[in-house]
């Protein structure tokens, strides 16, 4: 199942819908404004919070946490010992690790577990520049989790680029 994300609406304080490939509302991203740290909530169409995305403060390395039912679900960090600049690790609470690699800022990357593809993120399917898709490949995969992972790694890569002084229109790496 493919989920369509419109990039230009990713600002904190903004709410936006992620649609399924048939154009139906699948997830609402609620950007919580006026918080001390970045917080987003991924909600179902009925408004129930599925996953909360939080920027981790005061950590040794930049990280975002994903929470479900107010309990930690996963932590996302840049993979430091990688030759690839755009490489993240998602550590689930039970110890499972997902690997995110590719051209994050170009919205061309994959999420896999132990070499098995779980989701593919790409702009190639759409002509609208600000749109990319999160294609959840495995039917039994947690779609909300994989969409949240995609949103998080993009936010983290963009923040890192801005902190490096490259700005939104700077070099993508």
N, CA, C and O atoms as a DFTB+ gen file, in Angstrom:
692 C
 N C O
     1  1       0.852      -1.177       0.000
     2  2       0.000       0.000       0.000
     3  2       0.891       1.231       0.000
     4  3       1.848       1.317       0.770
     5  1       0.574       2.175      -0.862
     6  2       1.329       3.427      -0.932
     7  2       0.579       4.510      -0.167
     8  3      -0.646       4.614      -0.234
     9  1       1.353       5.314       0.562
    10  2       0.820       6.459       1.292
    11  2       1.491       7.709       0.741
    12  3       2.714       7.748       0.614
    13  1       0.697       8.742       0.411
    14  2       1.206       9.953      -0.205
    15  2       1.410      11.044       0.832
    16  3       0.500      11.372       1.594
    17  1       2.614      11.600       0.853
    18  2       2.966      12.658       1.791
    19  2       3.302      13.901       0.984
    20  3       4.090      13.838       0.040
    21  1       2.711      15.026       1.349
    22  2       3.009      16.295       0.692
    23  2       4.020      17.047       1.541
    24  3       3.713      17.542       2.625
    25  1       5.234      17.116       1.014
    26  2       6.390      17.672       1.713
    27  2       6.217      19.075       2.255
    28  3       6.615      19.343       3.389
    29  1       5.647      19.959       1.497
    30  2       5.657      21.368       1.871
    31  2       4.881      21.662       3.148
    32  3       4.914      22.790       3.639
    33  1       4.189      20.677       3.692
    34  2       3.372      20.903       4.882
    35  2       3.991      20.328       6.151
    36  3       3.263      20.014       7.093
    37  1       5.298      20.184       6.200
    38  2       5.925      19.521       7.337
    39  2       6.350      20.459       8.464
    40  3       7.166      20.064       9.296
    41  1       5.834      21.674       8.522
    42  2       6.233      22.614       9.561
    43  2       5.545      22.285      10.882
    44  3       4.406      21.817      10.900
    45  1       6.243      22.531      11.978
    46  2       5.638      22.352      13.298
    47  2       4.473      23.331      13.408
    48  3       4.586      24.487      13.001
    49  1       3.379      22.873      13.947
    50  2       2.191      23.691      14.069
    51  2       1.219      23.449      12.933
    52  3       0.051      23.825      13.028
    53  1       1.678      22.834      11.874
    54  2       0.818      22.531      10.736
    55  2       0.254      21.123      10.892
    56  3       0.925      20.216      11.385
    57  1      -0.975      20.964      10.467
    58  2      -1.599      19.651      10.403
    59  2      -1.768      19.312       8.932
    60  3      -2.058      20.194       8.125
    61  1      -1.594      18.073       8.580
    62  2      -1.804      17.671       7.195
    63  2      -2.163      16.201       7.136
    64  3      -1.823      15.412       8.017
    65  1      -2.866      15.861       6.060
    66  2      -3.293      14.483       5.846
    67  2      -2.288      13.735       4.988
    68  3      -1.722      14.290       4.046
    69  1      -2.073      12.485       5.317
    70  2      -1.361      11.545       4.458
    71  2      -2.458      10.659       3.892
    72  3      -3.264      10.095       4.632
    73  1      -2.475      10.545       2.577
    74  2      -3.537       9.791       1.914
    75  2      -3.026       8.436       1.452
    76  3      -1.830       8.253       1.226
    77  1      -3.954       7.483       1.314
    78  2      -3.564       6.212       0.716
    79  2      -3.574       6.385      -0.801
    80  3      -3.923       7.452      -1.307
    81  1      -3.191       5.339      -1.520
    82  2      -3.059       5.451      -2.973
    83  2      -4.395       5.664      -3.685
    84  3      -4.426       5.997      -4.869
    85  1      -5.494       5.472      -2.960
    86  2      -6.815       5.721      -3.540
    87  2      -7.339       7.116      -3.198
    88  3      -8.480       7.446      -3.520
    89  1      -6.508       7.936      -2.545
    90  2      -6.893       9.303      -2.218
    91  2      -7.688       9.456      -0.932
    92  3      -8.189      10.542      -0.639
    93  1      -7.810       8.380      -0.160
    94  2      -8.538       8.452       1.118
    95  2      -7.585       8.891       2.234
    96  3      -6.400       8.560       2.217
    97  1      -8.119       9.640       3.200
    98  2      -7.322      10.032       4.358
    99  2      -6.912       8.776       5.128
   100  3      -7.761       7.985       5.539
   101  1      -5.614       8.601       5.316
   102  2      -5.111       7.437       6.041
   103  2      -4.567       7.828       7.412
   104  3      -4.838       7.160       8.410
   105  1      -3.792       8.923       7.451
   106  2      -3.187       9.394       8.698
   107  2      -3.241      10.913       8.720
   108  3      -3.086      11.565       7.688
   109  1      -3.460      11.468       9.900
   110  2      -3.350      12.904      10.108
   111  2      -2.071      13.147      10.884
   112  3      -1.856      12.541      11.934
   113  1      -1.219      14.027      10.380
   114  2      -0.032      14.430      11.120
   115  2      -0.382      15.745      11.797
   116  3      -0.636      16.753      11.137
   117  1      -0.389      15.718      13.112
   118  2      -0.744      16.875      13.926
   119  2       0.547      17.458      14.476
   120  3       1.173      16.871      15.358
   121  1       0.942      18.611      13.955
   122  2       2.157      19.288      14.411
   123  2       1.838      20.102      15.651
   124  3       1.139      21.112      15.578
   125  1       2.346      19.666      16.773
   126  2       2.038      20.327      18.038
   127  2       2.869      21.599      18.174
   128  3       4.079      21.543      18.392
   129  1       2.204      22.745      18.043
   130  2       2.880      24.038      18.148
   131  2       3.100      24.396      19.624
   132  3       2.463      23.841      20.519
   133  1       4.001      25.320      19.842
   134  2       4.270      25.884      21.161
   135  2       4.730      24.839      22.175
   136  3       4.418      24.938      23.361
   137  1       5.453      23.868      21.716
   138  2       6.041      22.886      22.617
   139  2       7.523      23.200      22.779
   140  3       8.115      23.864      21.929
   141  1       8.111      22.735      23.844
   142  2       9.529      22.959      24.111
   143  2      10.411      22.223      23.110
   144  3      11.527      22.649      22.815
   145  1       9.904      21.136      22.605
   146  2      10.641      20.368      21.599
   147  2       9.672      19.962      20.500
   148  3       8.454      20.015      20.673
   149  1      10.233      19.554      19.365
   150  2       9.400      19.124      18.246
   151  2       8.577      17.912      18.657
   152  3       9.109      16.914      19.142
   153  1       7.274      18.020      18.453
   154  2       6.375      16.900      18.718
   155  2       5.356      16.831      17.602
   156  3       4.729      17.832      17.254
   157  1       5.195      15.661      17.051
   158  2       4.172      15.404      16.046
   159  2       3.373      14.201      16.511
   160  3       3.903      13.302      17.164
   161  1       2.086      14.194      16.167
   162  2       1.264      13.025      16.445
   163  2       0.728      12.492      15.132
   164  3       0.188      13.241      14.318
   165  1       0.879      11.202      14.932
   166  2       0.307      10.524      13.775
   167  2      -1.014       9.917      14.255
   168  3      -1.043       9.056      15.135
   169  1      -2.120      10.400      13.642
   170  2      -3.446       9.977      14.087
   171  2      -4.159       9.229      12.972
   172  3      -3.854       9.404      11.792
   173  1      -5.115       8.392      13.365
   174  2      -5.951       7.740      12.360
   175  2      -7.034       8.732      11.922
   176  3      -7.150       9.803      12.517
   177  1      -7.826       8.403      10.903
   178  2      -8.846       9.341      10.416
   179  2      -9.894       9.741      11.460
   180  3     -10.560      10.765      11.308
   181  1     -10.044       8.937      12.521
   182  2     -11.000       9.261      13.581
   183  2     -10.390      10.115      14.691
   184  3     -11.064      10.444      15.668
   185  1      -9.108      10.474      14.537
   186  2      -8.448      11.339      15.512
   187  2      -7.733      10.630      16.638
   188  3      -7.201      11.287      17.532
   189  1      -7.702       9.315      16.623
   190  2      -6.975       8.572      17.662
   191  2      -5.475       8.644      17.386
   192  3      -5.037       8.441      16.253
   193  1      -4.693       8.932      18.423
   194  2      -3.239       9.004      18.284
   195  2      -2.693       7.590      18.137
   196  3      -2.901       6.735      18.998
   197  1      -1.990       7.360      17.027
   198  2      -1.360       6.061      16.776
   199  2       0.084       6.063      17.251
   200  3       0.527       5.136      17.929
   201  1       0.817       7.117      16.888
   202  2       2.230       7.219      17.252
   203  2       2.553       8.692      17.516
   204  3       2.127       9.572      16.768
   205  1       3.307       8.948      18.581
   206  2       3.800      10.284      18.881
   207  2       5.276      10.318      18.534
   208  3       6.035       9.433      18.929
   209  1       5.684      11.346      17.792
   210  2       7.065      11.520      17.355
   211  2       7.641      12.684      18.142
   212  3       7.106      13.792      18.093
   213  1       8.728      12.446      18.869
   214  2       9.333      13.499      19.697
   215  2      10.815      13.629      19.404
   216  3      11.533      12.642      19.241
   217  1      11.248      14.877      19.342
   218  2      12.681      15.143      19.245
   219  2      13.265      14.928      20.630
   220  3      12.764      15.480      21.609
   221  1      14.313      14.137      20.717
   222  2      14.942      13.858      21.994
   223  2      15.858      15.016      22.365
   224  3      16.696      15.435      21.567
   225  1      15.696      15.522      23.563
   226  2      16.523      16.634      24.022
   227  2      17.664      16.148      24.898
   228  3      17.563      15.129      25.580
   229  1      18.733      16.893      24.861
   230  2      19.872      16.669      25.733
   231  2      20.501      15.297      25.580
   232  3      21.165      14.806      26.494
   233  1      20.298      14.688      24.448
   234  2      20.887      13.379      24.200
   235  2      22.308      13.522      23.691
   236  3      22.709      14.595      23.240
   237  1      23.044      12.472      23.763
   238  2      24.418      12.471      23.263
   239  2      24.433      12.708      21.761
   240  3      25.292      13.421      21.243
   241  1      23.485      12.110      21.075
   242  2      23.356      12.307      19.632
   243  2      21.926      12.692      19.320
   244  3      20.999      12.371      20.064
   245  1      21.766      13.388      18.200
   246  2      20.409      13.726      17.783
   247  2      19.611      12.441      17.621
   248  3      20.075      11.463      17.035
   249  1      18.410      12.473      18.153
   250  2      17.546      11.294      18.079
   251  2      16.097      11.750      18.119
   252  3      15.787      12.841      18.596
   253  1      15.232      10.913      17.620
   254  2      13.796      11.107      17.785
   255  2      13.243       9.822      18.367
   256  3      13.696       8.726      18.039
   257  1      12.259       9.976      19.235
   258  2      11.618       8.803      19.808
   259  2      10.212       8.683      19.241
   260  3       9.545       9.681      18.968
   261  1       9.786       7.474      19.075
   262  2       8.424       7.163      18.669
   263  2       7.755       6.494      19.860
   264  3       8.314       5.584      20.472
   265  1       6.554       6.957      20.181
   266  2       5.818       6.399      21.313
   267  2       4.448       5.938      20.851
   268  3       3.827       6.553      19.984
   269  1       3.993       4.858      21.437
   270  2       2.635       4.358      21.203
   271  2       2.005       4.162      22.580
   272  3       2.596       3.521      23.449
   273  1       0.825       4.705      22.776
   274  2       0.131       4.621      24.063
   275  2       1.013       5.118      25.208
   276  3       1.053       4.524      26.285
   277  1       1.721       6.224      24.950
   278  2       2.590       6.884      25.926
   279  2       3.761       6.016      26.398
   280  3       4.352       6.290      27.442
   281  1       4.092       4.987      25.644
   282  2       5.259       4.155      25.952
   283  2       6.192       4.177      24.751
   284  3       5.752       4.191      23.602
   285  1       7.476       4.181      25.035
   286  2       8.456       4.217      23.961
   287  2       8.302       3.000      23.057
   288  3       8.228       1.862      23.520
   289  1       8.257       3.270      21.766
   290  2       8.161       2.231      20.746
   291  2       9.507       2.033      20.060
   292  3       9.924       0.904      19.798
   293  1      10.195       3.168      19.766
   294  2      11.459       3.085      19.038
   295  2      12.240       4.387      19.202
   296  3      11.689       5.428      19.559
   297  1      13.541       4.292      18.930
   298  2      14.422       5.458      18.884
   299  2      15.106       5.450      17.528
   300  3      15.577       4.412      17.064
   301  1      15.156       6.614      16.900
   302  2      15.787       6.745      15.592
   303  2      17.021       7.624      15.746
   304  3      16.957       8.727      16.289
   305  1      18.154       7.107      15.253
   306  2      19.421       7.847      15.288
   307  2      20.136       7.678      13.956
   308  3      19.947       6.692      13.244
   309  1      20.962       8.671      13.641
   310  2      21.844       8.540      12.487
   311  2      22.844       7.432      12.802
   312  3      23.383       7.372      13.907
   313  1      23.085       6.578      11.851
   314  2      24.065       5.509      12.022
   315  2      25.444       6.130      11.816
   316  3      25.790       6.513      10.698
   317  1      26.209       6.229      12.853
   318  2      27.472       6.967      12.832
   319  2      28.613       6.218      12.160
   320  3      29.481       6.849      11.557
   321  1      28.637       4.941      12.243
   322  2      29.768       4.191      11.693
   323  2      29.469       3.670      10.299
   324  3      29.840       2.550       9.949
   325  1      28.799       4.488       9.515
   326  2      28.426       4.091       8.164
   327  2      29.178       4.951       7.160
   328  3      29.441       6.128       7.409
   329  1      29.519       4.359       6.034
   330  2      30.141       5.120       4.964
   331  2      29.108       5.995       4.250
   332  3      29.462       6.962       3.575
   333  1      27.837       5.649       4.407
   334  2      26.763       6.418       3.784
   335  2      26.350       7.559       4.702
   336  3      26.101       7.352       5.890
   337  1      26.278       8.754       4.149
   338  2      25.860       9.907       4.945
   339  2      24.394       9.781       5.350
   340  3      24.023      10.186       6.452
   341  1      23.579       9.238       4.497
   342  2      22.148       9.132       4.743
   343  2      21.792       7.724       5.209
   344  3      21.218       6.932       4.461
   345  1      22.138       7.436       6.439
   346  2      21.917       6.107       6.980
   347  2      21.454       6.246       8.432
   348  3      22.157       6.824       9.261
   349  1      20.279       5.718       8.730
   350  2      19.726       5.802      10.073
   351  2      19.413       4.412      10.595
   352  3      19.198       3.474       9.827
   353  1      19.390       4.298      11.919
   354  2      19.025       3.046      12.581
   355  2      17.810       3.318      13.453
   356  3      17.763       4.297      14.198
   357  1      16.826       2.429      13.343
   358  2      15.625       2.496      14.166
   359  2      15.697       1.313      15.125
   360  3      15.653       0.158      14.700
   361  1      15.807       1.602      16.412
   362  2      15.876       0.545      17.414
   363  2      14.537       0.464      18.121
   364  3      14.152       1.369      18.863
   365  1      13.830      -0.638      17.880
   366  2      12.538      -0.857      18.532
   367  2      12.776      -1.271      19.977
   368  3      13.843      -1.784      20.315
   369  1      11.788      -1.050      20.821
   370  2      11.936      -1.276      22.248
   371  2      12.329      -2.722      22.575
   372  3      13.040      -2.959      23.551
   373  1      11.877      -3.683      21.775
   374  2      12.229      -5.083      22.068
   375  2      13.602      -5.466      21.521
   376  3      14.019      -6.617      21.650
   377  1      14.315      -4.505      20.907
   378  2      15.674      -4.753      20.434
   379  2      15.814      -4.939      18.928
   380  3      16.932      -4.927      18.413
   381  1      14.719      -5.109      18.220
   382  2      14.770      -5.236      16.765
   383  2      15.301      -3.942      16.165
   384  3      14.956      -2.851      16.619
   385  1      16.146      -4.066      15.137
   386  2      16.673      -2.877      14.479
   387  2      16.261      -2.841      13.018
   388  3      16.388      -3.827      12.292
   389  1      15.766      -1.682      12.604
   390  2      15.450      -1.431      11.201
   391  2      16.546      -0.536      10.650
   392  3      17.103       0.297      11.366
   393  1      16.848      -0.713       9.384
   394  2      17.889       0.051       8.723
   395  2      17.242       0.974       7.695
   396  3      16.428       0.529       6.886
   397  1      17.599       2.252       7.723
   398  2      17.081       3.233       6.771
   399  2      18.273       3.785       5.999
   400  3      19.193       4.353       6.587
   401  1      18.252       3.616       4.683
   402  2      19.384       4.104       3.892
   403  2      18.928       4.552       2.516
   404  3      17.921       4.081       1.988
   405  1      19.689       5.467       1.953
   406  2      19.405       6.007       0.637
   407  2      19.611       7.503       0.629
   408  3      20.350       8.036       1.457
   409  1      18.971       8.178      -0.290
   410  2      19.090       9.632      -0.423
   411  2      17.894      10.274       0.295
   412  3      16.870      10.580      -0.316
   413  1      18.057      10.466       1.597
   414  2      16.961      10.937       2.441
   415  2      16.414      12.276       1.952
   416  3      15.204      12.422       1.782
   417  1      17.288      13.248       1.725
   418  2      16.832      14.584       1.332
   419  2      16.182      14.597      -0.049
   420  3      15.394      15.492      -0.355
   421  1      16.507      13.613      -0.881
   422  2      15.878      13.475      -2.200
   423  2      14.595      12.660      -2.134
   424  3      13.915      12.497      -3.147
   425  1      14.253      12.142      -0.948
   426  2      13.073      11.288      -0.746
   427  2      13.171      10.016      -1.580
   428  3      12.198       9.580      -2.196
   429  1      14.363       9.434      -1.587
   430  2      14.621       8.174      -2.296
   431  2      15.398       7.277      -1.331
   432  3      16.629       7.293      -1.326
   433  1      14.688       6.497      -0.517
   434  2      15.370       5.629       0.442
   435  2      14.498       4.436       0.785
   436  3      13.332       4.359       0.397
   437  1      15.087       3.510       1.520
   438  2      14.373       2.284       1.877
   439  2      14.482       2.026       3.370
   440  3      15.393       2.508       4.042
   441  1      13.533       1.255       3.864
   442  2      13.537       0.791       5.248
   443  2      13.532      -0.727       5.178
   444  3      12.648      -1.331       4.570
   445  1      14.536      -1.338       5.811
   446  2      14.540      -2.797       5.797
   447  2      14.890      -3.372       7.161
   448  3      15.407      -2.689       8.045
   449  1      14.586      -4.646       7.289
   450  2      14.891      -5.391       8.501
   451  2      15.667      -6.629       8.092
   452  3      15.156      -7.489       7.375
   453  1      16.899      -6.709       8.551
   454  2      17.741      -7.874       8.290
   455  2      17.795      -8.202       6.787
   456  3      17.721      -9.365       6.389
   457  1      17.925      -7.153       5.969
   458  2      18.036      -7.336       4.525
   459  2      16.719      -7.485       3.782
   460  3      16.712      -7.561       2.553
   461  1      15.606      -7.529       4.503
   462  2      14.293      -7.660       3.861
   463  2      13.628      -6.290       3.773
   464  3      13.484      -5.597       4.780
   465  1      13.225      -5.904       2.568
   466  2      12.595      -4.614       2.331
   467  2      11.224      -4.550       2.989
   468  3      10.373      -5.408       2.754
   469  1      11.012      -3.513       3.825
   470  2       9.716      -3.283       4.456
   471  2       8.971      -2.138       3.790
   472  3       7.755      -2.201       3.603
   473  1       9.717      -1.081       3.430
   474  2       9.089       0.088       2.807
   475  2      10.090       0.790       1.907
   476  3      11.296       0.785       2.152
   477  1       9.552       1.390       0.864
   478  2      10.341       2.155      -0.088
   479  2       9.746       3.547      -0.147
   480  3       8.542       3.707      -0.348
   481  1      10.590       4.555       0.030
   482  2      10.149       5.942      -0.037
   483  2      10.694       6.529      -1.329
   484  3      11.889       6.436      -1.611
   485  1       9.804       7.134      -2.112
   486  2      10.236       7.633      -3.414
   487  2       9.330       8.737      -3.924
   488  3       8.140       8.791      -3.617
   489  1       9.932       9.615      -4.715
   490  2       9.173      10.638      -5.442
   491  2       8.904      10.192      -6.873
   492  3       8.112      10.821      -7.575
   493  1       9.538       9.141      -7.305
   494  2       9.504       8.777      -8.718
   495  2       8.105       8.479      -9.241
   496  3       7.877       8.556     -10.449
   497  1       7.166       8.142      -8.367
   498  2       5.832       7.774      -8.827
   499  2       4.946       8.990      -9.100
   500  3       3.870       8.846      -9.679
   501  1       5.384      10.186      -8.690
   502  2       4.509      11.357      -8.760
   503  2       5.177      12.531      -9.438
   504  3       6.366      12.788      -9.245
   505  1       4.392      13.246     -10.239
   506  2       4.901      14.424     -10.941
   507  2       4.927      15.663     -10.048
   508  3       5.717      16.579     -10.277
   509  1       4.074      15.694      -9.041
   510  2       4.032      16.848      -8.145
   511  2       5.297      16.833      -7.293
   512  3       5.556      15.880      -6.558
   513  1       6.075      17.899      -7.404
   514  2       7.390      17.935      -6.768
   515  2       7.344      17.758      -5.251
   516  3       8.229      17.119      -4.680
   517  1       6.341      18.306      -4.599
   518  2       6.291      18.258      -3.142
   519  2       5.681      16.963      -2.597
   520  3       5.401      16.870      -1.402
   521  1       5.478      15.987      -3.443
   522  2       4.833      14.748      -3.006
   523  2       5.795      13.572      -3.116
   524  3       6.513      13.423      -4.104
   525  1       5.790      12.750      -2.089
   526  2       6.523      11.493      -2.159
   527  2       5.623      10.397      -1.592
   528  3       4.621      10.673      -0.932
   529  1       5.997       9.169      -1.859
   530  2       5.201       8.041      -1.386
   531  2       6.011       7.190      -0.423
   532  3       7.222       7.027      -0.568
   533  1       5.309       6.656       0.559
   534  2       5.864       5.620       1.425
   535  2       5.131       4.354       1.012
   536  3       3.957       4.172       1.335
   537  1       5.826       3.490       0.303
   538  2       5.243       2.253      -0.194
   539  2       5.562       1.137       0.801
   540  3       6.692       0.650       0.857
   541  1       4.562       0.737       1.581
   542  2       4.736      -0.336       2.564
   543  2       4.625      -1.644       1.795
   544  3       3.545      -2.025       1.345
   545  1       5.749      -2.320       1.654
   546  2       5.855      -3.493       0.789
   547  2       5.217      -4.723       1.426
   548  3       4.485      -5.460       0.765
   549  1       5.492      -4.943       2.702
   550  2       4.938      -6.116       3.379
   551  2       3.557      -5.819       3.925
   552  3       3.361      -4.836       4.639
   553  1       2.603      -6.669       3.589
   554  2       1.217      -6.455       4.040
   555  2       1.075      -6.560       5.551
   556  3       0.197      -5.919       6.128
   557  1       1.922      -7.355       6.207
   558  2       1.811      -7.521       7.649
   559  2       2.641      -6.500       8.427
   560  3       2.715      -6.574       9.654
   561  1       3.266      -5.550       7.730
   562  2       4.090      -4.535       8.394
   563  2       3.200      -3.485       9.053
   564  3       2.057      -3.284       8.644
   565  1       3.726      -2.825      10.064
   566  2       3.037      -1.765      10.784
   567  2       3.162      -0.478       9.951
   568  3       4.172       0.220      10.031
   569  1       2.135      -0.175       9.157
   570  2       2.181       0.972       8.238
   571  2       2.383       2.284       8.990
   572  3       3.162       3.130       8.552
   573  1       1.698       2.462      10.108
   574  2       1.843       3.701      10.878
   575  2       3.282       3.881      11.333
   576  3       3.819       4.987      11.263
   577  1       3.912       2.811      11.796
   578  2       5.307       2.879      12.226
   579  2       6.220       3.263      11.059
   580  3       7.093       4.116      11.216
   581  1       6.028       2.650       9.906
   582  2       6.898       2.924       8.761
   583  2       6.696       4.342       8.222
   584  3       7.663       4.981       7.807
   585  1       5.467       4.840       8.221
   586  2       5.226       6.231       7.824
   587  2       5.893       7.168       8.836
   588  3       6.524       8.150       8.444
   589  1       5.761       6.877      10.119
   590  2       6.391       7.702      11.157
   591  2       7.909       7.704      11.010
   592  3       8.542       8.748      11.168
   593  1       8.496       6.555      10.711
   594  2       9.948       6.476      10.496
   595  2      10.360       7.373       9.333
   596  3      11.342       8.109       9.437
   597  1       9.621       7.319       8.229
   598  2       9.944       8.152       7.065
   599  2       9.889       9.631       7.421
   600  3      10.805      10.383       7.089
   601  1       8.817      10.055       8.097
   602  2       8.672      11.458       8.486
   603  2       9.831      11.870       9.400
   604  3      10.390      12.954       9.233
   605  1      10.195      11.024      10.355
   606  2      11.261      11.344      11.306
   607  2      12.624      11.485      10.631
   608  3      13.322      12.474      10.853
   609  1      13.007      10.515       9.815
   610  2      14.352      10.594       9.231
   611  2      14.467      11.794       8.294
   612  3      15.534      12.400       8.199
   613  1      13.393      12.142       7.607
   614  2      13.426      13.332       6.753
   615  2      13.587      14.584       7.607
   616  3      14.396      15.454       7.284
   617  1      12.828      14.683       8.688
   618  2      12.964      15.839       9.595
   619  2      14.370      15.915      10.155
   620  3      14.952      16.998      10.219
   621  1      14.923      14.793      10.557
   622  2      16.265      14.789      11.134
   623  2      17.314      15.200      10.099
   624  3      18.210      15.984      10.410
   625  1      17.214      14.686       8.884
   626  2      18.176      15.031       7.829
   627  2      18.065      16.510       7.458
   628  3      19.080      17.170       7.238
   629  1      16.841      17.031       7.389
   630  2      16.672      18.446       7.062
   631  2      17.205      19.341       8.170
   632  3      17.828      20.367       7.897
   633  1      16.964      18.958       9.413
   634  2      17.475      19.743      10.545
   635  2      18.998      19.734      10.547
   636  3      19.630      20.761      10.795
   637  1      19.580      18.588      10.274
   638  2      21.037      18.487      10.224
   639  2      21.605      19.379       9.115
   640  3      22.626      20.042       9.299
   641  1      20.928      19.384       7.964
   642  2      21.378      20.232       6.850
   643  2      21.291      21.706       7.248
   644  3      22.214      22.476       6.982
   645  1      20.182      22.101       7.886
   646  2      20.027      23.490       8.314
   647  2      21.072      23.862       9.356
   648  3      21.627      24.960       9.309
   649  1      21.349      22.963      10.298
   650  2      22.356      23.224      11.331
   651  2      23.754      23.357      10.734
   652  3      24.610      24.047      11.287
   653  1      23.976      22.691       9.605
   654  2      25.278      22.768       8.941
   655  2      25.388      24.037       8.093
   656  3      26.426      24.293       7.483
   657  1      24.314      24.827       8.058
   658  2      24.343      26.080       7.321
   659  2      24.030      25.961       5.857
   660  3      24.253      26.901       5.093
   661  1      23.520      24.824       5.452
   662  2      23.226      24.633       4.036
   663  2      21.840      25.148       3.682
   664  3      21.560      25.387       2.507
   665  1      20.961      25.327       4.675
   666  2      19.630      25.851       4.406
   667  2      18.778      24.909       3.600
   668  3      19.267      23.888       3.118
   669  1      17.507      25.234       3.443
   670  2      16.582      24.371       2.733
   671  2      16.938      24.163       1.267
   672  3      16.624      23.114       0.705
   673  1      17.573      25.120       0.647
   674  2      17.916      24.970      -0.768
   675  2      19.344      24.537      -0.981
   676  3      19.832      24.540      -2.110
   677  1      20.029      24.159       0.100
   678  2      21.435      23.805       0.019
   679  2      21.667      22.457      -0.615
   680  3      20.749      21.809      -1.118
   681  1      22.923      22.052      -0.576
   682  2      23.310      20.782      -1.195
   683  2      22.698      19.617      -0.447
   684  3      22.742      19.564       0.782
   685  1      22.139      18.704      -1.175
   686  2      21.613      17.474      -0.587
   687  2      22.704      16.446      -0.633
   688  3      23.462      16.360      -1.598
   689  1      22.778      15.658       0.432
   690  2      23.851      14.703       0.421
   691  2      23.386      13.399       0.769
   692  3      24.173      12.454       0.810
